Amino acid sequence: MVAAGKGSRLQSKVPKQYLKIGDHQIVDICINMISSHKFCKYLIVVLDKDYSKYYKFKNTKKNIVFITGGKSRHESVFKAIKVLPKNNFLLLIHDAARPGIDHIIIDKLINSLSKEFSGVVPTLPINDSIIKKDKILSSVKRENLYRIQTPQIFSANVLSLKDFDKNNEATDESEIIIKKNKKVKIIKGNEKLHKITTEWDYKFLMNIFDTQNNIRTGNGFDVHAFTKEPSKLILGGVIIDYQFGLKGHSDADVLLHSITDAILGSISMGDIGTHFPPNESKWKNANSSIFLKKSLKLLKEKNGEINNLDITIICEEPKISTYTKEIQKNLSKLLNIKEEKISLKATTTEGLGFTGRKEGIAVMSNILVNIKS
Ligand code: ZN
């Protein structure tokens, strides 16, 4: 794996392979993906000579070797091949500036290699029109043109060290193989394998990978007992027609409490009692939407947004189904998300336990949030 680039086209002091996506440096994302593949016998990582300013070795697996590269990509690949033990291994070459590498593409490359071909490379068609600037501008047919990506795979010993001397102008190893009149197979690549060259590329990939990596779940469970005297019952901010209300310090909206706990749980920030202690008199009879709004504010501070919410109300009485739509609508307003992102269900415990004895209501909420960085 070549990770020796300087990344001069990126407006960053840190070479692109050492930048972070989520919690991991790009070079580590590639190392982990390649070294965890079942066919990986050795991984030679070629770093630039100043790597120590930006990178500390984290991977101590025996079959991973770090070396410093040469002046060009060719010199770097050349140095890496020299380190490899002489054997009939397949050779996989990858640019560390493409953090989208995964086992699916590695498997596809291995499975596409046959006796007929000396190498397999992932490619994508060119969708933009192409013109050539020479003395005059001329158009070029794009139908037979492809963009080449990495990783690329080569059959054992097809690349010799001499080849690198002869072809030091080639931009990648597949070009060397083609110049040797050997056949290279092209397979469909993946936009995910996009190479980080510009600031835009980095931000684009960061957006894609971050939403994948920072999906978090939270769950909330709350129970309140019914009052003995007739009082107002509020669920999800909606007044429900029932003879009893729920006991509690605040307005006892068990549904909003459970959602609040789910949101706080998704960002590991305690529970409703941490932020609104029940012994504080100012929360007496408080509208529970205050608690919900506070948890939403904390989620927003973490750059999080709700993906979806699934709620189950557990009680024998009252009958919830006639209120489902209204509660959903109110939750959508309070949470500022579309109604379709909120699922609200109700069930009984078949006459068993405290809910079965009509002593109170329990609510369970599960939430999925995306944290963007
Ligand atoms: Zn509660």
CSV table of C-alpha atoms in Angstrom, one decimal, residues 159-315:
chain,number,residue,atom,x,y,z
A,159,LEU,CA,5.8,-7.5,-12.1
A,160,SER,CA,9.6,-7.7,-11.9
A,161,LEU,CA,11.9,-5.0,-10.5
A,162,LYS,CA,13.3,-4.5,-14.0
A,163,ASP,CA,9.9,-3.4,-15.2
A,164,PHE,CA,10.0,-0.5,-13.0
A,165,ASP,CA,13.3,0.8,-14.4
A,166,LYS,CA,12.0,0.6,-17.9
A,167,ASN,CA,8.7,2.2,-17.3
A,168,ASN,CA,9.3,5.0,-14.8
A,169,GLU,CA,6.8,7.2,-16.6
A,170,ALA,CA,3.8,4.9,-16.1
A,171,THR,CA,1.2,6.3,-13.7
A,172,ASP,CA,0.3,2.9,-12.2
A,173,GLU,CA,1.3,-0.7,-12.3
A,174,SER,CA,-1.4,-1.8,-14.8
A,175,GLU,CA,0.2,0.5,-17.4
A,176,ILE,CA,3.5,-1.4,-16.9
A,177,ILE,CA,1.7,-4.7,-17.4
A,178,ILE,CA,0.0,-3.5,-20.6
A,179,LYS,CA,3.3,-2.2,-22.0
A,180,LYS,CA,4.7,-5.7,-21.5
A,181,ASN,CA,1.9,-6.9,-23.9
A,182,LYS,CA,0.2,-8.8,-21.1
A,183,LYS,CA,-3.6,-8.8,-20.7
A,184,VAL,CA,-5.3,-6.7,-18.0
A,185,LYS,CA,-8.9,-7.3,-17.2
A,186,ILE,CA,-11.1,-4.4,-16.3
A,187,ILE,CA,-14.0,-4.8,-13.9
A,188,LYS,CA,-16.6,-2.3,-12.6
A,189,GLY,CA,-15.1,-0.2,-9.8
A,190,ASN,CA,-17.0,1.8,-7.2
A,191,GLU,CA,-17.5,5.5,-6.7
A,192,LYS,CA,-16.6,4.7,-3.0
A,193,LEU,CA,-13.0,4.1,-4.2
A,194,HIS,CA,-12.8,7.8,-5.1
A,195,LYS,CA,-9.3,9.1,-4.7
A,196,ILE,CA,-8.7,12.1,-2.3
A,197,THR,CA,-7.0,14.7,-4.3
A,198,THR,CA,-8.7,18.0,-3.5
A,199,GLU,CA,-10.3,19.5,-0.4
A,200,TRP,CA,-13.7,18.8,-1.9
A,201,ASP,CA,-12.8,15.1,-2.3
A,202,TYR,CA,-11.9,14.9,1.3
A,203,LYS,CA,-15.1,16.6,2.5
A,204,PHE,CA,-17.2,14.5,0.2
A,205,LEU,CA,-15.8,11.2,1.4
A,206,MET,CA,-15.8,12.4,5.0
A,207,ASN,CA,-19.6,13.1,4.7
A,208,ILE,CA,-20.2,9.6,3.3
A,209,PHE,CA,-18.1,7.7,5.8
A,210,ASP,CA,-19.0,9.8,8.8
A,211,THR,CA,-22.7,9.2,8.5
A,212,GLN,CA,-21.9,5.5,8.2
A,213,ASN,CA,-19.6,5.4,11.2
A,214,ASN,CA,-21.5,7.7,13.5
A,215,ILE,CA,-24.9,6.1,13.6
A,216,ARG,CA,-25.9,5.6,17.3
A,217,THR,CA,-28.9,4.1,19.0
A,218,GLY,CA,-30.5,5.0,22.2
A,219,ASN,CA,-33.3,3.5,24.3
A,220,GLY,CA,-35.6,4.9,26.9
A,221,PHE,CA,-38.0,3.2,29.3
A,222,ASP,CA,-40.3,4.9,31.7
A,223,VAL,CA,-43.2,3.9,34.0
A,224,HIS,CA,-45.8,6.1,35.8
A,225,ALA,CA,-48.6,4.9,38.1
A,226,PHE,CA,-52.2,6.1,37.6
A,227,THR,CA,-53.5,8.7,40.1
A,228,LYS,CA,-56.2,7.5,42.6
A,229,GLU,CA,-58.2,10.6,42.0
A,230,PRO,CA,-59.5,11.7,38.6
A,231,SER,CA,-57.0,14.0,36.8
A,232,LYS,CA,-55.7,14.9,33.4
A,233,LEU,CA,-53.8,12.2,31.4
A,234,ILE,CA,-51.2,13.5,29.0
A,235,LEU,CA,-49.3,11.3,26.5
A,236,GLY,CA,-46.9,12.8,24.0
A,237,GLY,CA,-48.3,16.2,24.8
A,238,VAL,CA,-51.8,15.2,23.9
A,239,ILE,CA,-54.7,15.1,26.4
A,240,ILE,CA,-56.2,11.7,26.5
A,241,ASP,CA,-59.8,11.1,27.6
A,242,TYR,CA,-59.5,8.8,30.7
A,243,GLN,CA,-60.7,8.9,34.2
A,244,PHE,CA,-57.2,8.9,35.8
A,245,GLY,CA,-54.0,10.8,35.1
A,246,LEU,CA,-50.4,9.7,35.9
A,247,LYS,CA,-48.6,10.4,39.2
A,248,GLY,CA,-45.3,12.3,38.9
A,249,HIS,CA,-43.4,15.4,39.8
A,250,SER,CA,-43.8,17.0,36.4
A,251,ASP,CA,-46.9,16.6,34.2
A,252,ALA,CA,-46.0,12.9,34.2
A,253,ASP,CA,-46.0,12.6,30.4
A,254,VAL,CA,-44.5,9.1,30.4
A,255,LEU,CA,-44.2,9.1,26.6
A,256,LEU,CA,-42.1,12.3,26.4
A,257,HIS,CA,-40.0,11.1,29.3
A,258,SER,CA,-39.2,7.8,27.5
A,259,ILE,CA,-38.2,9.7,24.3
A,260,THR,CA,-36.1,12.1,26.3
A,261,ASP,CA,-34.2,9.2,27.8
A,262,ALA,CA,-33.7,7.6,24.4
A,263,ILE,CA,-32.2,10.8,23.0
A,264,LEU,CA,-29.9,11.3,26.0
A,265,GLY,CA,-28.9,7.6,25.8
A,266,SER,CA,-28.0,8.0,22.1
A,267,ILE,CA,-25.4,10.6,23.0
A,268,SER,CA,-24.3,9.0,26.3
A,269,MET,CA,-25.5,11.9,28.4
A,270,GLY,CA,-27.2,10.3,31.3
A,271,ASP,CA,-31.0,10.3,31.7
A,272,ILE,CA,-33.8,12.8,32.5
A,273,GLY,CA,-33.1,12.7,36.2
A,274,THR,CA,-29.5,13.8,35.6
A,275,HIS,CA,-30.6,17.0,34.0
A,276,PHE,CA,-33.9,17.6,35.8
A,277,PRO,CA,-33.6,16.2,39.4
A,278,PRO,CA,-37.1,15.3,40.7
A,279,ASN,CA,-36.3,17.0,44.0
A,280,GLU,CA,-36.0,20.4,42.4
A,281,SER,CA,-39.2,22.3,43.0
A,282,LYS,CA,-39.0,24.3,39.8
A,283,TRP,CA,-39.9,21.1,37.8
A,284,LYS,CA,-43.1,20.6,39.7
A,285,ASN,CA,-46.0,20.2,37.3
A,286,ALA,CA,-43.6,21.2,34.5
A,287,ASN,CA,-44.6,20.6,30.9
A,288,SER,CA,-42.5,17.6,29.9
A,289,SER,CA,-41.8,19.1,26.4
A,290,ILE,CA,-39.2,21.3,28.3
A,291,PHE,CA,-37.2,18.1,29.1
A,292,LEU,CA,-37.6,16.9,25.5
A,293,LYS,CA,-36.4,20.2,24.1
A,294,LYS,CA,-33.3,20.2,26.4
A,295,SER,CA,-32.3,16.7,25.2
A,296,LEU,CA,-32.8,17.8,21.5
A,297,LYS,CA,-30.6,20.8,22.2
A,298,LEU,CA,-27.8,18.5,23.6
A,299,LEU,CA,-28.2,16.3,20.5
A,300,LYS,CA,-27.9,19.3,18.3
A,301,GLU,CA,-24.7,20.4,20.1
A,302,LYS,CA,-23.2,17.1,19.3
A,303,ASN,CA,-24.2,17.7,15.6
A,304,GLY,CA,-26.7,14.9,15.8
A,305,GLU,CA,-30.0,14.5,14.1
A,306,ILE,CA,-32.8,11.9,14.5
A,307,ASN,CA,-32.9,9.2,11.9
A,308,ASN,CA,-36.1,7.5,13.2
A,309,LEU,CA,-37.9,6.8,16.4
A,310,ASP,CA,-39.9,3.6,17.4
A,311,ILE,CA,-42.1,3.9,20.4
A,312,THR,CA,-44.3,1.2,22.2
A,313,ILE,CA,-46.9,2.3,24.8
A,314,ILE,CA,-47.7,-0.6,27.2
A,315,CYS,CA,-51.0,-0.4,29.0
